[in-house]
Structure formats: structure tokens, C-alpha cells
mmCIF file of C-alpha atoms and ligand atoms in Angstrom:
data_model
loop_
_atom_site.group_PDB
_atom_site.id
_atom_site.type_symbol
_atom_site.label_atom_id
_atom_site.label_comp_id
_atom_site.label_asym_id
_atom_site.label_seq_id
_atom_site.Cartn_x
_atom_site.Cartn_y
_atom_site.Cartn_z
ATOM 1 C CA MET A 1142 6.065 8.815 -23.067
ATOM 2 C CA THR A 1143 5.839 10.919 -19.922
ATOM 3 C CA THR A 1144 7.829 11.232 -16.713
ATOM 4 C CA THR A 1145 7.147 10.007 -13.208
ATOM 5 C CA ASP A 1146 7.570 13.432 -11.636
ATOM 6 C CA VAL A 1147 4.898 14.853 -13.935
ATOM 7 C CA LEU A 1148 2.607 11.900 -13.168
ATOM 8 C CA LEU A 1149 3.116 12.244 -9.423
ATOM 9 C CA ALA A 1150 2.475 15.983 -9.457
ATOM 10 C CA GLY A 1151 -0.799 15.523 -11.349
ATOM 11 C CA ALA A 1152 -1.917 12.688 -9.095
ATOM 12 C CA ARG A 1153 -1.105 14.600 -5.921
ATOM 13 C CA ALA A 1154 -3.197 17.548 -7.086
ATOM 14 C CA ALA A 1155 -6.144 15.326 -8.090
ATOM 15 C CA LEU A 1156 -6.101 13.386 -4.809
ATOM 16 C CA ALA A 1157 -5.702 16.494 -2.655
ATOM 17 C CA GLY A 1158 -8.612 18.092 -4.503
ATOM 18 C CA ALA A 1159 -10.755 15.046 -3.722
ATOM 19 C CA GLY A 1160 -9.988 15.333 -0.007
ATOM 20 C CA VAL A 1161 -7.783 12.235 0.164
ATOM 21 C CA PRO A 1162 -5.907 12.591 3.486
ATOM 22 C CA SER A 1163 -2.418 11.561 2.251
ATOM 23 C CA PRO A 1164 -2.199 12.486 -1.450
ATOM 24 C CA ASP A 1165 1.583 12.232 -1.759
ATOM 25 C CA ALA A 1166 1.915 8.834 -0.096
ATOM 26 C CA ASP A 1167 -1.048 7.454 -2.056
ATOM 27 C CA ALA A 1168 0.301 8.721 -5.394
ATOM 28 C CA VAL A 1169 3.682 7.122 -4.712
ATOM 29 C CA GLU A 1170 2.091 3.819 -3.641
ATOM 30 C CA LEU A 1171 -0.101 3.690 -6.773
ATOM 31 C CA LEU A 1172 2.821 4.426 -9.102
ATOM 32 C CA SER A 1173 4.995 1.927 -7.251
ATOM 33 C CA TYR A 1174 2.236 -0.649 -7.779
ATOM 34 C CA VAL A 1175 1.823 0.085 -11.497
ATOM 35 C CA LEU A 1176 5.569 0.084 -12.223
ATOM 36 C CA GLY A 1177 6.327 -2.880 -9.949
ATOM 37 C CA VAL A 1178 9.111 -1.059 -8.121
ATOM 38 C CA ASP A 1179 9.513 0.103 -4.531
ATOM 39 C CA HIS A 1180 8.694 3.571 -3.198
ATOM 40 C CA GLY A 1181 12.305 4.747 -3.124
ATOM 41 C CA GLU A 1182 12.716 3.914 -6.784
ATOM 42 C CA VAL A 1183 9.488 5.737 -7.668
ATOM 43 C CA ARG A 1184 10.725 8.903 -5.983
ATOM 44 C CA MET A 1185 14.201 8.526 -7.493
ATOM 45 C CA ARG A 1186 12.779 7.983 -10.962
ATOM 46 C CA GLY A 1187 10.868 11.195 -10.433
ATOM 47 C CA ILE A 1188 14.107 13.035 -9.808
ATOM 48 C CA LEU A 1189 15.703 11.414 -12.841
ATOM 49 C CA ARG A 1190 12.639 12.152 -14.977
ATOM 50 C CA THR A 1191 12.528 8.555 -16.131
ATOM 51 C CA ALA A 1192 10.046 8.028 -18.928
ATOM 52 C CA VAL A 1193 7.025 5.766 -18.407
ATOM 53 C CA VAL A 1194 5.296 3.986 -21.262
ATOM 54 C CA GLU A 1195 1.781 5.053 -22.243
ATOM 55 C CA ARG A 1196 0.200 1.801 -21.098
ATOM 56 C CA ASP A 1197 1.426 2.381 -17.544
ATOM 57 C CA VAL A 1198 0.385 6.038 -17.656
ATOM 58 C CA ALA A 1199 -3.193 5.106 -18.584
ATOM 59 C CA ARG A 1200 -3.347 2.478 -15.849
ATOM 60 C CA PHE A 1201 -1.954 4.876 -13.261
ATOM 61 C CA GLU A 1202 -4.389 7.621 -14.213
ATOM 62 C CA ASP A 1203 -7.345 5.215 -13.979
ATOM 63 C CA LEU A 1204 -6.238 4.216 -10.472
ATOM 64 C CA VAL A 1205 -5.839 7.862 -9.424
ATOM 65 C CA ASP A 1206 -9.406 8.528 -10.628
ATOM 66 C CA GLU A 1207 -10.691 5.617 -8.540
ATOM 67 C CA ARG A 1208 -8.711 6.773 -5.514
ATOM 68 C CA ALA A 1209 -10.097 10.297 -5.972
ATOM 69 C CA ALA A 1210 -13.557 8.662 -5.824
ATOM 70 C CA ARG A 1211 -12.406 7.448 -2.369
ATOM 71 C CA VAL A 1212 -11.972 3.755 -3.162
ATOM 72 C CA PRO A 1213 -9.482 2.585 -0.495
ATOM 73 C CA LEU A 1214 -5.887 2.691 -1.701
ATOM 74 C CA GLN A 1215 -5.358 -0.888 -0.547
ATOM 75 C CA HIS A 1216 -8.358 -2.158 -2.530
ATOM 76 C CA LEU A 1217 -6.806 -0.693 -5.686
ATOM 77 C CA THR A 1218 -3.420 -2.313 -5.143
ATOM 78 C CA GLY A 1219 -4.715 -5.409 -3.339
ATOM 79 C CA ARG A 1220 -2.012 -5.010 -0.746
ATOM 80 C CA ALA A 1221 -1.465 -3.474 2.695
ATOM 81 C CA HIS A 1222 1.927 -2.943 4.265
ATOM 82 C CA PHE A 1223 1.949 -3.929 7.958
ATOM 83 C CA ARG A 1224 5.148 -3.899 10.023
ATOM 84 C CA HIS A 1225 7.579 -6.065 7.982
ATOM 85 C CA LEU A 1226 4.887 -7.785 5.914
ATOM 86 C CA THR A 1227 2.770 -7.106 2.855
ATOM 87 C CA LEU A 1228 -0.726 -8.555 3.218
ATOM 88 C CA GLY A 1229 -3.338 -9.250 0.576
ATOM 89 C CA VAL A 1230 -6.554 -7.285 1.190
ATOM 90 C CA GLY A 1231 -9.701 -6.294 -0.680
ATOM 91 C CA PRO A 1232 -13.484 -6.128 -0.370
ATOM 92 C CA GLY A 1233 -14.757 -8.209 2.564
ATOM 93 C CA VAL A 1234 -11.834 -7.662 4.911
ATOM 94 C CA PHE A 1235 -10.801 -4.793 7.205
ATOM 95 C CA VAL A 1236 -7.729 -2.951 5.907
ATOM 96 C CA PRO A 1237 -5.029 -3.059 8.624
ATOM 97 C CA ARG A 1238 -4.223 0.415 9.974
ATOM 98 C CA PRO A 1239 -0.850 2.001 10.829
ATOM 99 C CA GLU A 1240 -1.903 2.508 14.460
ATOM 100 C CA THR A 1241 -2.487 -1.239 14.781
ATOM 101 C CA GLU A 1242 1.206 -1.747 14.038
ATOM 102 C CA LEU A 1243 1.790 -0.383 17.558
ATOM 103 C CA THR A 1244 -0.794 -2.761 19.022
ATOM 104 C CA ALA A 1245 1.025 -5.615 17.286
ATOM 105 C CA GLY A 1246 4.286 -4.254 18.706
ATOM 106 C CA HIS A 1247 2.931 -4.501 22.257
ATOM 107 C CA ALA A 1248 1.984 -8.127 21.537
ATOM 108 C CA VAL A 1249 5.464 -8.846 20.143
ATOM 109 C CA ASP A 1250 7.053 -7.335 23.257
ATOM 110 C CA ALA A 1251 4.773 -9.331 25.588
ATOM 111 C CA ALA A 1252 5.455 -12.555 23.674
ATOM 112 C CA ARG A 1253 9.226 -12.033 23.832
ATOM 113 C CA ALA A 1254 8.978 -11.313 27.582
ATOM 114 C CA ALA A 1255 6.959 -14.488 28.193
ATOM 115 C CA GLY A 1256 9.944 -16.774 27.642
ATOM 116 C CA PRO A 1257 10.619 -19.544 25.135
ATOM 117 C CA ALA A 1258 7.884 -20.781 22.772
ATOM 118 C CA PRO A 1259 5.161 -18.362 23.946
ATOM 119 C CA VAL A 1260 1.551 -19.185 23.082
ATOM 120 C CA VAL A 1261 -0.118 -16.176 21.426
ATOM 121 C CA VAL A 1262 -3.766 -15.850 20.376
ATOM 122 C CA ASP A 1263 -5.138 -13.139 18.037
ATOM 123 C CA LEU A 1264 -8.894 -12.762 18.585
ATOM 124 C CA CYS A 1265 -10.691 -11.074 15.619
ATOM 125 C CA THR A 1266 -7.787 -11.495 13.203
ATOM 126 C CA GLY A 1267 -9.290 -10.036 10.002
ATOM 127 C CA SER A 1268 -6.599 -10.314 7.317
ATOM 128 C CA GLY A 1269 -4.376 -12.074 9.853
ATOM 129 C CA ALA A 1270 -2.248 -8.934 10.224
ATOM 130 C CA ILE A 1271 -1.392 -9.084 13.936
ATOM 131 C CA ALA A 1272 -1.066 -12.870 14.126
ATOM 132 C CA LEU A 1273 1.242 -12.933 11.105
ATOM 133 C CA ALA A 1274 3.362 -10.047 12.426
ATOM 134 C CA VAL A 1275 3.850 -11.894 15.735
ATOM 135 C CA ALA A 1276 4.696 -15.147 13.928
ATOM 136 C CA ASP A 1277 7.171 -13.220 11.753
ATOM 137 C CA GLU A 1278 8.881 -11.379 14.606
ATOM 138 C CA VAL A 1279 8.794 -13.985 17.380
ATOM 139 C CA ARG A 1280 10.013 -17.014 15.506
ATOM 140 C CA ASP A 1281 9.493 -19.549 18.308
ATOM 141 C CA ALA A 1282 5.955 -18.330 19.116
ATOM 142 C CA ARG A 1283 3.016 -20.679 18.687
ATOM 143 C CA VAL A 1284 0.421 -18.367 17.170
ATOM 144 C CA HIS A 1285 -3.315 -19.006 16.903
ATOM 145 C CA ALA A 1286 -5.937 -16.730 15.327
ATOM 146 C CA VAL A 1287 -9.698 -16.685 14.876
ATOM 147 C CA GLU A 1288 -12.051 -14.734 12.616
ATOM 148 C CA LEU A 1289 -15.866 -14.833 12.426
ATOM 149 C CA SER A 1290 -16.439 -13.536 8.884
ATOM 150 C CA PRO A 1291 -15.968 -16.215 6.196
ATOM 151 C CA ASP A 1292 -14.861 -13.554 3.697
ATOM 152 C CA ALA A 1293 -12.240 -12.096 6.037
ATOM 153 C CA HIS A 1294 -11.155 -15.597 7.040
ATOM 154 C CA GLY A 1295 -10.592 -16.331 3.335
ATOM 155 C CA TRP A 1296 -8.218 -13.352 3.068
ATOM 156 C CA ALA A 1297 -6.396 -14.463 6.232
ATOM 157 C CA ARG A 1298 -6.133 -18.028 4.893
ATOM 158 C CA ARG A 1299 -4.521 -16.784 1.676
ATOM 159 C CA ASN A 1300 -2.141 -14.523 3.613
ATOM 160 C CA VAL A 1301 -1.060 -17.332 5.931
ATOM 161 C CA ASP A 1302 -0.515 -19.693 2.989
ATOM 162 C CA ARG A 1303 1.354 -17.137 0.854
ATOM 163 C CA LEU A 1304 3.618 -15.876 3.648
ATOM 164 C CA GLY A 1305 4.275 -19.394 4.897
ATOM 165 C CA LEU A 1306 4.289 -18.353 8.554
ATOM 166 C CA PRO A 1307 3.070 -20.848 11.187
ATOM 167 C CA VAL A 1308 -0.353 -19.556 12.294
ATOM 168 C CA ASP A 1309 -3.159 -21.877 13.416
ATOM 169 C CA LEU A 1310 -6.054 -20.016 11.758
ATOM 170 C CA ARG A 1311 -9.638 -20.863 12.626
ATOM 171 C CA LEU A 1312 -13.085 -19.706 11.508
ATOM 172 C CA GLY A 1313 -15.284 -18.956 14.512
ATOM 173 C CA ASP A 1314 -16.476 -16.649 17.256
ATOM 174 C CA ALA A 1315 -13.738 -15.030 19.326
ATOM 175 C CA THR A 1316 -15.985 -14.988 22.397
ATOM 176 C CA THR A 1317 -16.070 -18.799 22.542
ATOM 177 C CA ALA A 1318 -12.972 -19.858 20.556
ATOM 178 C CA PHE A 1319 -10.044 -22.072 21.522
ATOM 179 C CA ASP A 1320 -11.559 -24.289 24.199
ATOM 180 C CA ASP A 1321 -8.406 -26.385 23.732
ATOM 181 C CA LEU A 1322 -6.245 -23.485 24.997
ATOM 182 C CA GLU A 1323 -8.073 -22.408 28.168
ATOM 183 C CA GLY A 1324 -5.591 -21.284 30.850
ATOM 184 C CA ALA A 1325 -2.645 -22.072 28.581
ATOM 185 C CA VAL A 1326 -2.080 -18.807 26.683
ATOM 186 C CA ASP A 1327 0.732 -16.327 27.355
ATOM 187 C CA VAL A 1328 -0.534 -13.409 25.252
ATOM 188 C CA VAL A 1329 -3.963 -12.547 23.850
ATOM 189 C CA VAL A 1330 -3.999 -9.685 21.359
ATOM 190 C CA SER A 1331 -7.108 -8.217 19.782
ATOM 191 C CA ASN A 1332 -8.159 -5.346 17.589
ATOM 192 C CA PRO A 1333 -11.902 -5.970 17.914
ATOM 193 C CA PRO A 1334 -14.718 -3.940 16.361
ATOM 194 C CA TYR A 1335 -15.079 -0.992 18.738
ATOM 195 C CA ILE A 1336 -16.825 1.954 17.062
ATOM 196 C CA PRO A 1337 -19.860 3.065 19.106
ATOM 197 C CA ASP A 1338 -23.109 2.144 17.372
ATOM 198 C CA GLY A 1339 -24.438 5.248 15.666
ATOM 199 C CA ALA A 1340 -20.995 6.860 15.305
ATOM 200 C CA VAL A 1341 -20.797 6.401 11.537
ATOM 201 C CA PRO A 1342 -17.227 7.032 10.301
ATOM 202 C CA VAL A 1343 -16.704 10.207 8.269
ATOM 203 C CA ASP A 1344 -14.116 8.792 5.845
ATOM 204 C CA PRO A 1345 -15.825 7.198 2.815
ATOM 205 C CA GLU A 1346 -13.060 4.572 2.642
ATOM 206 C CA VAL A 1347 -14.134 3.281 6.063
ATOM 207 C CA ARG A 1348 -17.880 3.971 5.953
ATOM 208 C CA ASP A 1349 -18.460 2.529 2.493
ATOM 209 C CA HIS A 1350 -15.815 -0.193 2.219
ATOM 210 C CA ASP A 1351 -14.829 -1.730 5.579
ATOM 211 C CA PRO A 1352 -17.299 -4.480 6.609
ATOM 212 C CA ALA A 1353 -19.779 -3.394 9.328
ATOM 213 C CA LEU A 1354 -18.874 -6.523 11.321
ATOM 214 C CA ALA A 1355 -15.314 -5.175 11.528
ATOM 215 C CA LEU A 1356 -16.325 -1.707 12.712
ATOM 216 C CA TYR A 1357 -19.137 -1.576 15.242
ATOM 217 C CA GLY A 1358 -18.803 -2.616 18.889
ATOM 218 C CA ARG A 1359 -22.533 -3.418 19.214
ATOM 219 C CA SER A 1360 -23.398 -0.923 21.979
ATOM 220 C CA ALA A 1361 -23.739 2.824 22.461
ATOM 221 C CA ASP A 1362 -20.223 3.005 23.948
ATOM 222 C CA GLY A 1363 -18.787 0.517 21.448
ATOM 223 C CA LEU A 1364 -17.476 -1.728 24.208
ATOM 224 C CA ALA A 1365 -19.888 -4.686 24.074
ATOM 225 C CA VAL A 1366 -17.758 -6.721 21.656
ATOM 226 C CA PRO A 1367 -14.386 -5.676 23.141
ATOM 227 C CA LEU A 1368 -15.504 -6.637 26.665
ATOM 228 C CA ALA A 1369 -16.913 -9.974 25.464
ATOM 229 C CA VAL A 1370 -13.565 -10.629 23.763
ATOM 230 C CA ALA A 1371 -11.692 -9.570 26.935
ATOM 231 C CA ALA A 1372 -13.849 -11.974 28.971
ATOM 232 C CA ARG A 1373 -12.773 -14.778 26.655
ATOM 233 C CA ALA A 1374 -9.150 -13.637 26.956
ATOM 234 C CA ALA A 1375 -9.467 -13.926 30.746
ATOM 235 C CA VAL A 1376 -10.418 -17.593 30.297
ATOM 236 C CA LEU A 1377 -7.652 -18.318 27.797
ATOM 237 C CA LEU A 1378 -4.751 -16.625 29.597
ATOM 238 C CA ARG A 1379 -2.678 -18.240 32.323
ATOM 239 C CA ALA A 1380 -2.224 -16.183 35.492
ATOM 240 C CA GLY A 1381 0.393 -13.553 34.607
ATOM 241 C CA GLY A 1382 -0.505 -13.750 30.913
ATOM 242 C CA VAL A 1383 -0.977 -10.473 29.040
ATOM 243 C CA LEU A 1384 -3.953 -8.991 27.198
ATOM 244 C CA VAL A 1385 -3.231 -6.402 24.488
ATOM 245 C CA MET A 1386 -6.371 -4.722 23.146
ATOM 246 C CA GLU A 1387 -6.807 -1.834 20.712
ATOM 247 C CA HIS A 1388 -9.659 0.633 21.276
ATOM 248 C CA ALA A 1389 -11.179 3.883 20.008
ATOM 249 C CA ASP A 1390 -9.757 7.298 20.985
ATOM 250 C CA GLU A 1391 -12.566 7.924 23.450
ATOM 251 C CA GLN A 1392 -12.231 4.515 25.170
ATOM 252 C CA GLY A 1393 -8.812 5.181 26.775
ATOM 253 C CA GLY A 1394 -10.473 5.558 30.169
ATOM 254 C CA SER A 1395 -13.557 3.385 29.849
ATOM 255 C CA LEU A 1396 -11.917 0.187 28.572
ATOM 256 C CA PRO A 1397 -9.185 0.087 31.254
ATOM 257 C CA GLY A 1398 -11.828 1.001 33.858
ATOM 258 C CA ALA A 1399 -14.137 -1.803 32.767
ATOM 259 C CA LEU A 1400 -11.275 -4.307 32.829
ATOM 260 C CA ARG A 1401 -10.226 -3.254 36.340
ATOM 261 C CA ALA A 1402 -13.836 -3.570 37.539
ATOM 262 C CA THR A 1403 -13.933 -7.286 36.658
ATOM 263 C CA GLY A 1404 -11.200 -8.076 39.213
ATOM 264 C CA GLU A 1405 -9.617 -10.349 36.606
ATOM 265 C CA TRP A 1406 -6.776 -7.990 35.649
ATOM 266 C CA HIS A 1407 -3.948 -6.080 37.299
ATOM 267 C CA ASP A 1408 -1.345 -3.622 35.984
ATOM 268 C CA VAL A 1409 -3.884 -2.240 33.512
ATOM 269 C CA VAL A 1410 -2.055 0.425 31.487
ATOM 270 C CA ASP A 1411 -3.237 2.407 28.479
ATOM 271 C CA HIS A 1412 -0.851 3.427 25.690
ATOM 272 C CA ARG A 1413 -1.058 6.206 23.090
ATOM 273 C CA ASP A 1414 -0.439 5.878 19.353
ATOM 274 C CA LEU A 1415 2.014 7.933 17.294
ATOM 275 C CA ALA A 1416 -0.591 10.687 16.939
ATOM 276 C CA GLY A 1417 -0.760 10.909 20.743
ATOM 277 C CA ARG A 1418 -4.243 9.379 20.956
ATOM 278 C CA PRO A 1419 -5.208 6.713 23.528
ATOM 279 C CA ARG A 1420 -5.113 3.492 21.491
ATOM 280 C CA THR A 1421 -4.052 0.258 23.216
ATOM 281 C CA THR A 1422 -4.727 -1.204 26.652
ATOM 282 C CA VAL A 1423 -2.329 -3.754 28.129
ATOM 283 C CA ALA A 1424 -3.419 -5.765 31.186
ATOM 284 C CA VAL A 1425 -2.075 -8.720 33.151
ATOM 285 C CA ARG A 1426 -4.289 -11.687 34.086
ATOM 286 C CA ALA A 1427 -4.693 -11.900 37.839
ATOM 287 C CA PRO A 1428 -4.408 -15.269 39.589
ATOM 288 C CA ARG A 1429 -7.749 -17.105 39.662
ATOM 289 C CA GLY A 1430 -9.546 -16.865 42.994
HETATM 290 C C1 SAM B 2620 -11.302 -3.960 13.470
HETATM 291 S S1 SAM B 2620 -11.214 -5.463 12.553
HETATM 292 C C2 SAM B 2620 -9.509 -5.909 12.922
HETATM 293 C C3 SAM B 2620 -8.906 -6.934 12.001
HETATM 294 C C4 SAM B 2620 -7.430 -7.184 12.254
HETATM 295 N N1 SAM B 2620 -7.193 -7.702 13.596
HETATM 296 C C5 SAM B 2620 -6.636 -5.912 12.062
HETATM 297 O O1 SAM B 2620 -6.186 -5.316 13.051
HETATM 298 O O2 SAM B 2620 -6.463 -5.485 10.917
HETATM 299 C C6 SAM B 2620 -12.187 -6.555 13.581
HETATM 300 C C7 SAM B 2620 -12.323 -7.968 13.013
HETATM 301 O O3 SAM B 2620 -13.067 -8.744 13.955
HETATM 302 C C8 SAM B 2620 -13.956 -9.599 13.247
HETATM 303 N N2 SAM B 2620 -15.000 -9.990 14.216
HETATM 304 C C9 SAM B 2620 -16.078 -9.281 14.630
HETATM 305 N N3 SAM B 2620 -16.746 -9.959 15.575
HETATM 306 C C10 SAM B 2620 -16.067 -11.123 15.767
HETATM 307 C C11 SAM B 2620 -16.247 -12.243 16.625
HETATM 308 N N4 SAM B 2620 -17.280 -12.309 17.494
HETATM 309 N N5 SAM B 2620 -15.376 -13.266 16.547
HETATM 310 C C12 SAM B 2620 -14.320 -13.220 15.681
HETATM 311 N N6 SAM B 2620 -14.093 -12.184 14.850
HETATM 312 C C13 SAM B 2620 -14.949 -11.146 14.889
HETATM 313 C C14 SAM B 2620 -14.391 -8.783 12.065
HETATM 314 O O4 SAM B 2620 -14.926 -9.575 11.041
HETATM 315 C C15 SAM B 2620 -13.074 -8.084 11.699
HETATM 316 O O5 SAM B 2620 -12.350 -8.879 10.805
#
């Protein structure tokens, strides 16, 4: 028998030594996963020095070793917390990021402002994170989502089925999807692949585990895919409908600028994330000429 506070202290040290960016949070999440209890209980058990059986200790220590080898935390637990939901994730699908919770929040706000039964489309849905968050938080929304990768689509399918939220999920290309919804959509939200080609991510969790299709924007500035997705959004949205699009730190000027240059958008505003970095562009569909 050993105690959770001893386990957490050892795990924190091992993860910090391996360069894991958030050793405390990761140690707590892994122990929470192994013990089947929530984070608060893990920390409280630490204070109370609750004993943990050897079987759980061995499992926890194996997971800490894998995390120290920079396997993504969410691949070890098979889960990712996103707004009010817990999503299933693993190899083959992009792990939803905390900053995307703000992008989803902009979509929730735009959907609520659109009036009753808003039509919302998530282009490039991955695990289904944004679409499911909107369906969860805007209960009368009619939410549609599309994903190109069959593997990622499989994860999204399982998440939609398990959470039981009403999302019309399709397998296909976001740049041509939803010909049945052209001009009828209130909100398009997208976290497309946007990393500039050649800008290989430093973090091993991203570089070695997130699918390339989810990362790279297919041009030197990373904007080829985002702008193709935005062009599709311009077709799908009604006049006055809202586009919400996540982007890379360095695209806080170029993405809004490129959208303005099309003449298809007005009130183009860029928003920062909680770290103060440019992260999400919101734009309103102009009336068609
Ligand atoms: C950065 S990930 C975002 C996933 C999810 N929206 C999220 O925020 O966690 C981009 C996703 O777009 C998908 N994708 C890339 N090109 C696509 C396309 N042309 N049509 C649909 N999905 C695409 C990738 O497979 C990946 O799942």
C-alpha cells in the first residue's frame, strides 16, 4: 500500500524532468483515471493520505512512464475534457485543445444570438468537439458537422452516439460539404488545419501523434485550407450569418485581412485566447451582390 500524495509527488517530478509542460495537472488526471474518481477527490485523497492498492500503483506508474516518453495524456486515458463534455480520443484523431474551448464559446454565443432553432455547421470536426459542445449548450440548435478523415470520423461517430446529442455527422470534404444547406446556415464554426507547411511543431505530443491532415494548412502561410473552408462557409451562410474560425498565433492579421479582401464579410474581428494570443476570427456574411 502507498499513498496518493506520495504517488503524485513522484509523478510530478518524473514528468517535470521529462519536459512535460503541465506535470501537476497531468499527474492528477492520470491518477484520477486509474482510481476512477474526479480530480477534486484525487487531491483530497492526497491530503488525507489515503492508501492505494498495489495494482493501481503499478498501473499509475506505467502510465507516468509513458507520459514521460511524451505519449499524449489523452491517448493514455482515452478521454479529453472539452467545455462541459468528456470526449473519447486516441490515435487517428486530433486531441481537442483548451484554446478551442474559446472558439466553441464564440460559436455558442453566435448561435444563441441568431434566434430560435439556429442552424450551426462545424467544418473539420475531428472528434466532434465543437459540434457537440454547441449541441450541448444550445439545446434548440440544429447542428451539422463534417470530417474528411475516416479515422477521425469514427471517433466523432462514437462520441455523438455515446453522448446522445443531436449532431448530423457526415464524412466528407469541408470545402464542398452540405450542398443541402447552401444559404441556410446561421453559424459556421471551424478549427481547420492551419500550421504553415514546414513549421513542424516542437512538442512531441503534437509532432508525433496528431494526424498530419489535422495540422498542416497546405501552404507556406498555412492559410490555404482555412481560406478554402471560409469560401465554403460564405456559400453556406445566410446574409448576416456568422463565421467563427480558429487560427495560428501568427495569423491574427493575415486571416482577417484575407477575409476582408474577398468582399464577402463585414465586421471582421479577431479575438485573443486566455494566453493573450490571437486565436479566433469572427466575421459576418455580407449580403450577396
Ligand atoms: C485542427 S483539427 C480540429 C478538430 C476539431 N475541430 C477540434 O477542434 O478539436 C482539423 C480537422 O480537420 C480535418 N480536415 C482536414 N482537412 C479537411 C477537409 N478538407 N474537410 C474536412 N475535414 C478536414 C482533419 O482531419 C482534422 O480532424
